[in-house]
Amino acid sequence: MAAIDVQAEIVGRARRVLPGGTFGNFPGDIVIREGRGGRVWDENGKEYVDFLLGSGPMLVGHAHPEVTAAAQARIAEGTTFFANNRHGIELAEAIVAAVPCAEQVRFVSTGSEADLYAMRAARAFTRRDKILKFEGGYHGMSDYSLMSLAPKRPGNFPQPVADSAGIPKSLRDEILVAPFNDLEVAAGLVREHRQELAGVILEPLQRIIPPAPGFLEGLRRITAEHGVLLIFDEVVTGFRLGYGSAQEYYGVVPDLCTLGKVIGGGFPLAAIAGRADIMAHFDRGAVGDDGFMMQVGTLSGNPVAAAAGLATLAILQRPGAYEGLFATGRELMETLAELLKRNGIAVQVTGEPPLFDVVFGPEPVRDYRGTLRGDAETLRRFNAILRERGILKGEQKYYVSLAHTAEDVRHTREAWSSAIKALTA
Ligand SMILES: Cc1ncc(COP(=O)(O)O)c(C=O)c1O
């Protein structure tokens, strides 16, 4: 008797009630049933080594017993209050203790919101309107952030290209766009627009592209010189590149940062953190009606998410946590690079050990246009073949977890070897 395809039935139901059959995040042809450690299972029971990791939050692995226990204990005592709760306050304290720029914290529920408010805080503080971002930089889904995130036909710098329908044309005047890793262009724009520029926002590790030596330092210098705020979007890199996040890892401290993913322990929670004089704009009592930034969210600082986040941070603080994460990531990156090279495939394995991917092509990648020069079709095929062989990942990222074991690495190596054979056959 043929096995029942439970997943196909659920996929069919999804197509009827969800646009495109998905939540919008990931192709709807896979439905995940459960996750444990560094692995997930789909609704047909097929097992995968999971490098998607919920798009990053599950740094300590799925269903970690300590995170689960912390969340369950909190759930039994009520799940949301709107008023302050002890867990959220403790999480804010932990963030202030860990992240160099964080003197104060405001919680929200998603990274998109955090980025939107960080940009607004920069405007409120400087009383200027424009924001400079980098082409290909991801800062969530707001009208401002969806400028030149992934333009198919990139325009002339610094003109932004809207990535979505429904964005007012007038907003194009409020965003300037520069190429990542080109300090000269960015510095020139900061100088030219200093009277109207509120902030520069960037992912310190832009998707999988590391900052070139001196780039972050140069941005820090030029923004400080002109009273423009430097905002690091650390939604991905926060607590992933190190306990002090990318700003500690790369040694450059911004004025504000945004955090998400890891700090919610797998629940919806994100934050804006930074200098107290800027964060004061969330406090009407401190800045008065004129400077006050209205900001309220029903689930902000949610106690279940905060308890799960605190349990996650406690695990990350243990001796050897990041050494282990980096060792696993380094082994994976080196293995993949070696296997591809051995098969004569021109490829760049790029990123940092906790987060990387490949770009098929002979040239090192320094910016968004560099990724466009990569062979996207080969990457798509490689990912699809890997999926068949039990490797789950996002389109352009391997997220590494503390929970990935030597056995997971071995399985991944075998899957890569066999996928490369299939790719070159
Ligand atoms: C760098 C970065 N910023 C912001 C966001 C948005 O976060 P969220 O999906 O929680 O809105 C993401 C999401 O992946 C991200 O990668």
Tab-separated table of C-alpha atoms and ligand atoms in Angstrom:
chain	number	residue	atom	x	y	z
A	1	MET	CA	0.000	0.000	0.000
A	2	ALA	CA	1.364	3.443	-0.898
A	3	ALA	CA	2.320	5.657	2.068
A	4	ILE	CA	-0.217	8.393	2.751
A	5	ASP	CA	1.119	11.799	1.746
A	6	VAL	CA	-0.100	13.775	4.769
A	7	GLN	CA	1.932	16.793	3.764
A	8	ALA	CA	0.440	17.047	0.275
A	9	GLU	CA	-3.033	17.119	1.791
A	10	ILE	CA	-2.085	19.961	4.185
A	11	VAL	CA	-0.328	21.851	1.378
A	12	GLY	CA	-3.564	21.631	-0.647
A	13	ARG	CA	-5.585	23.010	2.260
A	14	ALA	CA	-3.092	25.859	2.696
A	15	ARG	CA	-3.490	26.828	-0.971
A	16	ARG	CA	-7.184	27.444	-0.415
A	17	VAL	CA	-6.864	29.720	2.612
A	18	LEU	CA	-3.449	31.399	2.329
A	19	PRO	CA	-2.371	33.658	-0.556
A	20	GLY	CA	0.210	31.661	-2.485
A	21	GLY	CA	-0.360	28.826	-0.007
A	22	THR	CA	2.159	30.266	2.461
A	23	PHE	CA	2.598	32.528	5.460
A	24	GLY	CA	4.763	34.575	3.091
A	25	ASN	CA	8.067	33.502	4.594
A	26	PHE	CA	9.057	30.262	2.941
A	27	PRO	CA	7.800	28.074	0.072
A	28	GLY	CA	4.575	26.345	1.082
A	29	ASP	CA	5.517	22.933	-0.302
A	30	ILE	CA	6.975	21.926	3.060
A	31	VAL	CA	5.067	21.915	6.343
A	32	ILE	CA	7.159	21.466	9.478
A	33	ARG	CA	5.695	19.223	12.141
A	34	GLU	CA	8.315	19.478	14.852
A	35	GLY	CA	11.862	20.426	15.711
A	36	ARG	CA	14.377	19.213	18.255
A	37	GLY	CA	17.967	20.391	18.605
A	38	GLY	CA	19.434	20.970	15.155
A	39	ARG	CA	16.822	18.896	13.314
A	40	VAL	CA	13.244	19.281	12.094
A	41	TRP	CA	10.671	16.850	10.699
A	42	ASP	CA	8.054	17.607	8.072
A	43	GLU	CA	4.451	16.391	8.168
A	44	ASN	CA	5.444	13.222	6.296
A	45	GLY	CA	8.031	12.457	8.965
A	46	LYS	CA	11.007	13.267	6.716
A	47	GLU	CA	13.961	14.390	8.829
A	48	TYR	CA	16.213	17.339	8.014
A	49	VAL	CA	19.341	18.899	9.468
A	50	ASP	CA	17.921	22.358	10.003
A	51	PHE	CA	19.950	25.365	8.868
A	52	LEU	CA	16.804	27.485	8.565
A	53	LEU	CA	16.431	27.599	12.363
A	54	GLY	CA	13.187	29.544	12.169
A	55	SER	CA	15.123	32.158	10.150
A	56	GLY	CA	17.605	32.588	12.979
A	57	PRO	CA	15.970	32.650	16.407
A	58	MET	CA	16.688	29.034	17.364
A	59	LEU	CA	20.392	29.596	18.034
A	60	VAL	CA	20.412	27.113	20.932
A	61	GLY	CA	18.330	24.592	18.980
A	62	HIS	CA	14.656	23.699	18.792
A	63	ALA	CA	12.756	22.798	21.948
A	64	HIS	CA	15.781	23.311	24.187
A	65	PRO	CA	14.650	21.816	27.543
A	66	GLU	CA	15.674	24.898	29.552
A	67	VAL	CA	13.950	27.345	27.190
A	68	THR	CA	10.847	25.142	27.076
A	69	ALA	CA	10.732	24.892	30.880
A	70	ALA	CA	11.111	28.668	31.295
A	71	ALA	CA	8.308	29.369	28.797
A	72	GLN	CA	6.024	26.703	30.283
A	73	ALA	CA	6.500	28.013	33.810
A	74	ARG	CA	5.597	31.490	32.621
A	75	ILE	CA	2.604	30.325	30.575
A	76	ALA	CA	1.076	28.712	33.659
A	77	GLU	CA	1.063	32.118	35.365
A	78	GLY	CA	-0.605	34.088	32.569
A	79	THR	CA	0.689	34.980	29.143
A	80	THR	CA	0.317	38.734	28.656
A	81	PHE	CA	-0.552	41.742	30.792
A	82	PHE	CA	0.221	44.946	28.798
A	83	ALA	CA	1.574	46.312	32.093
A	84	ASN	CA	5.264	45.832	32.951
A	85	ASN	CA	6.362	42.349	33.967
A	86	ARG	CA	9.477	41.174	35.821
A	87	HIS	CA	10.777	38.954	32.979
A	88	GLY	CA	10.787	41.799	30.454
A	89	ILE	CA	12.620	44.067	32.882
A	90	GLU	CA	15.210	41.352	33.551
A	91	LEU	CA	15.666	40.835	29.812
A	92	ALA	CA	16.227	44.580	29.329
A	93	GLU	CA	18.857	44.427	32.094
A	94	ALA	CA	20.550	41.482	30.374
A	95	ILE	CA	20.629	43.356	27.048
A	96	VAL	CA	22.068	46.496	28.688
A	97	ALA	CA	24.744	44.365	30.369
A	98	ALA	CA	25.652	42.562	27.124
A	99	VAL	CA	25.365	44.966	24.195
A	100	PRO	CA	27.875	47.855	24.123
A	101	CYS	CA	25.557	50.604	22.764
A	102	ALA	CA	22.571	49.602	24.920
A	103	GLU	CA	21.957	52.017	27.784
A	104	GLN	CA	18.190	51.584	27.531
A	105	VAL	CA	15.792	49.255	25.732
A	106	ARG	CA	12.298	49.546	24.229
A	107	PHE	CA	10.577	46.255	23.373
A	108	VAL	CA	8.410	45.595	20.332
A	109	SER	CA	7.238	42.329	18.752
A	110	THR	CA	9.104	42.101	15.429
A	111	GLY	CA	12.355	43.201	13.842
A	112	SER	CA	10.417	45.195	11.255
A	113	GLU	CA	8.878	47.301	13.996
A	114	ALA	CA	12.210	47.725	15.773
A	115	ASP	CA	13.832	49.085	12.600
A	116	LEU	CA	10.917	51.393	11.868
A	117	TYR	CA	11.124	52.901	15.367
A	118	ALA	CA	14.918	53.119	15.325
A	119	MET	CA	14.721	55.226	12.172
A	120	ARG	CA	11.965	57.325	13.729
A	121	ALA	CA	14.037	57.795	16.892
A	122	ALA	CA	16.915	59.068	14.757
A	123	ARG	CA	14.552	61.595	13.166
A	124	ALA	CA	13.079	62.647	16.506
A	125	PHE	CA	16.537	63.106	18.055
A	126	THR	CA	18.205	64.975	15.188
A	127	ARG	CA	15.048	66.737	13.933
A	128	ARG	CA	16.105	65.787	10.416
A	129	ASP	CA	14.178	63.563	7.993
A	130	LYS	CA	16.391	61.495	5.730
A	131	ILE	CA	17.840	58.028	6.337
A	132	LEU	CA	20.776	56.507	4.444
A	133	LYS	CA	20.623	52.760	3.890
A	134	PHE	CA	22.680	50.331	1.840
A	135	GLU	CA	21.499	48.543	-1.267
A	136	GLY	CA	20.557	44.977	-0.377
A	137	GLY	CA	20.307	45.771	3.342
A	138	TYR	CA	17.295	44.131	5.019
A	139	HIS	CA	15.516	46.158	7.675
A	140	GLY	CA	12.078	44.592	7.697
A	141	MET	CA	8.936	45.420	5.824
A	142	SER	CA	8.151	49.089	6.496
A	143	ASP	CA	7.724	51.508	3.589
A	144	TYR	CA	11.169	52.954	4.341
A	145	SER	CA	12.937	49.625	4.669
A	146	LEU	CA	11.532	48.270	1.431
A	147	MET	CA	13.651	50.676	-0.568
A	148	SER	CA	16.443	49.006	-2.545
A	149	LEU	CA	16.358	45.806	-0.538
A	150	ALA	CA	16.370	43.571	-3.586
A	151	PRO	CA	15.969	45.661	-6.733
A	152	LYS	CA	15.949	43.531	-9.900
A	153	ARG	CA	17.078	46.575	-11.839
A	154	PRO	CA	19.217	48.643	-9.461
A	155	GLY	CA	19.064	52.383	-10.049
A	156	ASN	CA	21.663	55.114	-9.777
A	157	PHE	CA	22.956	55.812	-6.282
A	158	PRO	CA	21.623	57.403	-4.105
A	159	GLN	CA	18.122	57.047	-5.637
A	160	PRO	CA	16.124	54.287	-3.951
A	161	VAL	CA	14.049	51.723	-5.826
A	162	ALA	CA	10.840	50.628	-4.068
A	163	ASP	CA	10.723	46.838	-3.722
A	164	SER	CA	7.007	46.584	-3.191
A	165	ALA	CA	3.751	47.764	-4.591
A	166	GLY	CA	1.878	50.114	-2.317
A	167	ILE	CA	4.727	52.363	-1.224
A	168	PRO	CA	3.996	56.092	-1.585
A	169	LYS	CA	6.202	57.733	-4.212
A	170	SER	CA	6.855	60.648	-1.899
A	171	LEU	CA	8.845	58.416	0.462
A	172	ARG	CA	11.555	58.018	-2.150
A	173	ASP	CA	12.718	61.496	-1.227
A	174	GLU	CA	13.368	60.435	2.340
A	175	ILE	CA	15.781	57.546	1.703
A	176	LEU	CA	19.297	57.668	0.277
A	177	VAL	CA	20.943	54.466	-0.925
A	178	ALA	CA	24.651	53.652	-1.085
A	179	PRO	CA	26.618	50.526	-2.062
A	180	PHE	CA	27.674	48.413	0.949
A	181	ASN	CA	31.413	48.454	1.686
A	182	ASP	CA	32.038	51.643	-0.320
A	183	LEU	CA	33.051	54.104	2.362
A	184	GLU	CA	33.861	56.851	-0.079
A	185	VAL	CA	30.350	56.947	-1.546
A	186	ALA	CA	28.660	56.693	1.875
A	187	ALA	CA	30.897	59.346	3.427
A	188	GLY	CA	30.274	61.633	0.456
A	189	LEU	CA	26.505	61.282	0.912
A	190	VAL	CA	26.728	61.923	4.650
A	191	ARG	CA	28.711	65.109	4.002
A	192	GLU	CA	26.477	66.306	1.191
A	193	HIS	CA	23.203	65.675	3.082
A	194	ARG	CA	24.370	66.395	6.635
A	195	GLN	CA	21.753	69.145	7.177
A	196	GLU	CA	18.879	66.752	6.448
A	197	LEU	CA	20.289	63.333	7.329
A	198	ALA	CA	19.007	61.807	10.581
A	199	GLY	CA	20.708	58.428	10.490
A	200	VAL	CA	22.615	55.728	8.665
A	201	ILE	CA	21.164	52.238	9.088
A	202	LEU	CA	22.946	49.038	8.136
A	203	GLU	CA	23.365	45.387	8.893
A	204	PRO	CA	26.989	45.242	10.097
A	205	LEU	CA	27.163	41.856	8.331
A	206	GLN	CA	24.951	42.618	5.329
A	207	ARG	CA	23.036	39.364	4.747
A	208	ILE	CA	26.167	37.190	4.237
A	209	ILE	CA	28.587	39.951	3.206
A	210	PRO	CA	31.126	40.875	5.906
A	211	PRO	CA	32.174	44.507	6.283
A	212	ALA	CA	35.450	45.349	4.535
A	213	PRO	CA	38.268	46.381	6.892
A	214	GLY	CA	37.697	49.991	7.954
A	215	PHE	CA	34.150	50.284	6.565
A	216	LEU	CA	32.285	50.247	9.889
A	217	GLU	CA	35.000	52.339	11.565
A	218	GLY	CA	34.787	54.898	8.747
A	219	LEU	CA	30.994	55.104	9.020
A	220	ARG	CA	31.329	55.572	12.772
A	221	ARG	CA	33.782	58.455	12.260
A	222	ILE	CA	31.874	60.292	9.525
A	223	THR	CA	28.460	60.011	11.225
A	224	ALA	CA	29.828	61.208	14.572
A	225	GLU	CA	31.530	64.144	12.826
A	226	HIS	CA	28.198	65.372	11.427
A	227	GLY	CA	25.847	64.478	14.278
A	228	VAL	CA	24.178	61.781	12.158
A	229	LEU	CA	23.121	58.689	14.144
A	230	LEU	CA	24.613	55.313	13.307
A	231	ILE	CA	22.090	52.468	13.603
A	232	PHE	CA	23.151	48.821	13.491
A	233	ASP	CA	20.381	46.441	12.541
A	234	GLU	CA	21.371	43.506	14.738
A	235	VAL	CA	18.121	41.592	14.345
A	236	VAL	CA	20.171	38.746	12.832
A	237	THR	CA	23.629	39.361	14.302
A	238	GLY	CA	22.463	40.171	17.847
A	239	PHE	CA	23.764	37.500	20.266
A	240	ARG	CA	24.712	35.410	17.197
A	241	LEU	CA	28.142	36.811	16.328
A	242	GLY	CA	28.971	37.011	20.024
A	243	TYR	CA	27.298	37.715	23.354
A	244	GLY	CA	27.942	41.422	22.746
A	245	SER	CA	26.579	41.059	19.180
A	246	ALA	CA	28.208	42.342	15.955
A	247	GLN	CA	29.180	45.648	17.562
A	248	GLU	CA	31.422	43.747	19.966
A	249	TYR	CA	32.597	41.261	17.319
A	250	TYR	CA	33.616	43.981	14.847
A	251	GLY	CA	34.579	46.476	17.566
A	252	VAL	CA	32.426	49.404	16.384
A	253	VAL	CA	29.713	50.788	18.658
A	254	PRO	CA	26.684	52.453	17.025
A	255	ASP	CA	24.340	54.999	18.633
A	256	LEU	CA	21.324	52.710	18.342
A	257	CYS	CA	20.769	49.096	17.446
A	258	THR	CA	17.842	46.820	16.826
A	259	LEU	CA	17.593	43.278	18.144
A	260	GLY	CA	15.147	40.440	17.476
A	261	LYS	CA	15.200	36.716	16.719
A	262	VAL	CA	17.538	35.262	19.418
A	263	ILE	CA	16.375	37.561	22.259
A	264	GLY	CA	12.827	36.169	22.046
A	265	GLY	CA	13.921	32.540	22.396
A	266	GLY	CA	11.600	31.516	19.547
A	267	PHE	CA	8.707	33.796	20.556
A	268	PRO	CA	7.767	37.170	19.037
A	269	LEU	CA	9.969	39.794	20.658
A	270	ALA	CA	12.336	42.452	19.348
A	271	ALA	CA	13.871	45.639	20.673
A	272	ILE	CA	15.423	49.016	19.995
A	273	ALA	CA	18.422	49.662	22.232
A	274	GLY	CA	20.891	52.495	22.470
A	275	ARG	CA	22.099	55.719	24.021
A	276	ALA	CA	19.892	56.960	26.848
A	277	ASP	CA	19.676	60.503	25.419
A	278	ILE	CA	18.183	59.085	22.187
A	279	MET	CA	15.976	56.523	23.938
A	280	ALA	CA	14.610	59.418	26.032
A	281	HIS	CA	12.415	60.268	23.035
A	282	PHE	CA	10.201	57.316	23.991
A	283	ASP	CA	9.540	59.155	27.298
A	284	ARG	CA	7.243	62.167	27.117
A	285	GLY	CA	8.282	63.155	30.645
A	286	ALA	CA	11.915	63.412	29.555
A	287	VAL	CA	11.567	65.227	26.225
A	288	GLY	CA	8.178	66.983	26.326
A	289	ASP	CA	5.409	66.900	23.739
A	290	ASP	CA	7.531	68.107	20.818
A	291	GLY	CA	10.221	65.454	20.969
A	292	PHE	CA	7.993	62.602	22.131
A	293	MET	CA	7.728	59.450	19.981
A	294	MET	CA	4.432	57.670	20.386
A	295	GLN	CA	5.102	53.926	20.638
A	296	VAL	CA	2.764	51.286	22.047
A	297	GLY	CA	2.355	47.574	21.232
A	298	THR	CA	-0.102	45.122	22.800
A	299	LEU	CA	2.479	42.347	23.189
A	300	SER	CA	5.611	44.479	23.726
A	301	GLY	CA	7.839	42.910	26.395
A	302	ASN	CA	5.651	39.815	26.472
A	303	PRO	CA	6.536	37.769	29.580
A	304	VAL	CA	6.574	34.348	27.859
A	305	ALA	CA	8.900	35.619	25.131
A	306	ALA	CA	11.058	37.421	27.705
A	307	ALA	CA	11.338	34.292	29.879
A	308	ALA	CA	12.321	32.213	26.822
A	309	GLY	CA	14.801	34.926	25.779
A	310	LEU	CA	16.384	35.022	29.247
A	311	ALA	CA	16.743	31.230	29.288
A	312	THR	CA	18.378	31.430	25.835
A	313	LEU	CA	20.828	34.116	26.966
A	314	ALA	CA	21.715	32.056	30.060
A	315	ILE	CA	22.723	29.167	27.786
A	316	LEU	CA	24.731	31.492	25.531
A	317	GLN	CA	26.640	32.890	28.511
A	318	ARG	CA	28.077	29.515	29.441
A	319	PRO	CA	31.805	29.046	28.865
A	320	GLY	CA	32.544	27.651	25.424
A	321	ALA	CA	29.129	28.440	23.891
A	322	TYR	CA	30.425	30.758	21.158
A	323	GLU	CA	33.668	28.825	20.720
A	324	GLY	CA	31.541	25.751	19.937
A	325	LEU	CA	29.237	27.667	17.592
A	326	PHE	CA	32.165	29.178	15.685
A	327	ALA	CA	34.012	25.841	15.519
A	328	THR	CA	30.954	24.134	13.980
A	329	GLY	CA	30.404	27.013	11.557
A	330	ARG	CA	34.055	27.144	10.552
A	331	GLU	CA	34.124	23.410	9.895
A	332	LEU	CA	30.976	23.669	7.767
A	333	MET	CA	32.291	26.639	5.766
A	334	GLU	CA	35.668	25.020	5.144
A	335	THR	CA	34.124	21.688	4.198
A	336	LEU	CA	31.726	23.255	1.719
A	337	ALA	CA	34.448	25.414	0.144
A	338	GLU	CA	36.763	22.422	-0.199
A	339	LEU	CA	34.120	20.127	-1.716
A	340	LEU	CA	33.115	22.722	-4.299
A	341	LYS	CA	36.705	23.606	-5.156
A	342	ARG	CA	37.636	19.945	-5.515
A	343	ASN	CA	34.885	19.663	-8.126
A	344	GLY	CA	36.195	22.664	-10.026
A	345	ILE	CA	33.222	24.895	-9.199
A	346	ALA	CA	34.022	28.591	-8.936
A	347	VAL	CA	32.327	29.684	-5.757
A	348	GLN	CA	32.537	32.094	-2.848
A	349	VAL	CA	31.681	30.754	0.597
A	350	THR	CA	30.930	33.999	2.365
A	351	GLY	CA	29.681	35.189	5.762
A	352	GLU	CA	30.859	34.470	9.287
A	353	PRO	CA	30.941	31.001	10.874
A	354	PRO	CA	27.540	31.346	12.639
A	355	LEU	CA	25.897	32.456	9.376
A	356	PHE	CA	27.067	31.937	5.800
A	357	ASP	CA	26.197	30.709	2.327
A	358	VAL	CA	27.665	30.272	-1.137
A	359	VAL	CA	27.579	32.575	-4.120
A	360	PHE	CA	28.306	30.670	-7.325
A	361	GLY	CA	30.795	32.700	-9.325
A	362	PRO	CA	34.501	33.522	-9.560
A	363	GLU	CA	34.508	36.984	-7.957
A	364	PRO	CA	34.584	37.853	-4.251
A	365	VAL	CA	31.325	39.493	-3.164
A	366	ARG	CA	31.523	42.936	-1.558
A	367	ASP	CA	28.033	44.309	-2.088
A	368	TYR	CA	24.502	43.600	-3.335
A	369	ARG	CA	25.449	43.937	-7.004
A	370	GLY	CA	28.168	41.347	-6.384
A	371	THR	CA	25.502	38.876	-5.222
A	372	LEU	CA	23.470	39.647	-8.370
A	373	ARG	CA	26.476	38.593	-10.465
A	374	GLY	CA	26.335	35.178	-8.760
A	375	ASP	CA	24.611	32.297	-10.517
A	376	ALA	CA	21.230	32.309	-8.725
A	377	GLU	CA	19.824	29.417	-10.768
A	378	THR	CA	22.644	27.069	-9.714
A	379	LEU	CA	22.137	28.105	-6.081
A	380	ARG	CA	18.417	27.407	-6.383
A	381	ARG	CA	19.105	23.951	-7.855
A	382	PHE	CA	21.754	23.191	-5.226
A	383	ASN	CA	19.325	24.108	-2.428
A	384	ALA	CA	16.561	21.984	-3.983
A	385	ILE	CA	18.837	18.938	-4.309
A	386	LEU	CA	19.990	19.429	-0.729
A	387	ARG	CA	16.383	19.545	0.452
A	388	GLU	CA	15.821	16.120	-1.120
A	389	ARG	CA	18.880	14.908	0.789
A	390	GLY	CA	17.607	16.112	4.167
A	391	ILE	CA	19.123	19.592	4.469
A	392	LEU	CA	16.717	22.441	5.170
A	393	LYS	CA	17.920	26.004	4.643
A	394	GLY	CA	16.784	29.411	3.495
A	395	GLU	CA	17.355	30.619	-0.032
A	396	GLN	CA	20.583	32.409	0.858
A	397	LYS	CA	21.646	31.433	4.373
A	398	TYR	CA	22.937	28.627	6.515
A	399	TYR	CA	22.133	29.497	10.130
A	400	VAL	CA	24.349	27.462	12.457
A	401	SER	CA	23.132	26.365	15.898
A	402	LEU	CA	24.803	25.411	19.164
A	403	ALA	CA	22.706	22.259	18.869
A	404	HIS	CA	24.276	21.098	15.590
A	405	THR	CA	26.248	17.972	16.424
A	406	ALA	CA	29.219	16.241	14.809
A	407	GLU	CA	26.664	13.809	13.352
A	408	ASP	CA	24.728	16.747	11.813
A	409	VAL	CA	27.969	18.031	10.276
A	410	ARG	CA	28.780	14.561	8.919
A	411	HIS	CA	25.305	14.191	7.427
A	412	THR	CA	25.609	17.661	5.878
A	413	ARG	CA	28.988	16.820	4.370
A	414	GLU	CA	27.544	13.704	2.742
A	415	ALA	CA	24.545	15.627	1.438
A	416	TRP	CA	26.833	18.321	-0.006
A	417	SER	CA	29.064	15.712	-1.712
A	418	SER	CA	26.145	13.960	-3.285
A	419	ALA	CA	24.388	17.226	-4.237
A	420	ILE	CA	27.560	18.499	-5.933
A	421	LYS	CA	27.719	15.250	-7.954
A	422	ALA	CA	24.087	15.722	-8.995
A	423	LEU	CA	24.736	19.363	-9.824
A	424	THR	CA	27.693	18.595	-12.074
A	425	ALA	CA	26.258	15.413	-13.645
B	1	LIG	C1	18.548	42.162	9.379
B	1	LIG	C2	17.079	42.031	9.604
B	1	LIG	N1	16.390	43.085	10.061
B	1	LIG	C3	15.073	43.019	10.286
B	1	LIG	C4	14.361	41.875	10.053
B	1	LIG	C5	12.880	41.848	10.284
B	1	LIG	O1	12.561	41.088	11.394
B	1	LIG	P1	11.092	40.454	11.532
B	1	LIG	O2	10.988	39.376	10.508
B	1	LIG	O3	11.067	39.964	12.949
B	1	LIG	O4	10.128	41.572	11.311
B	1	LIG	C6	15.014	40.753	9.565
B	1	LIG	C7	14.267	39.506	9.300
B	1	LIG	O5	14.794	38.512	8.868
B	1	LIG	C8	16.405	40.827	9.307
B	1	LIG	O6	17.074	39.787	8.773
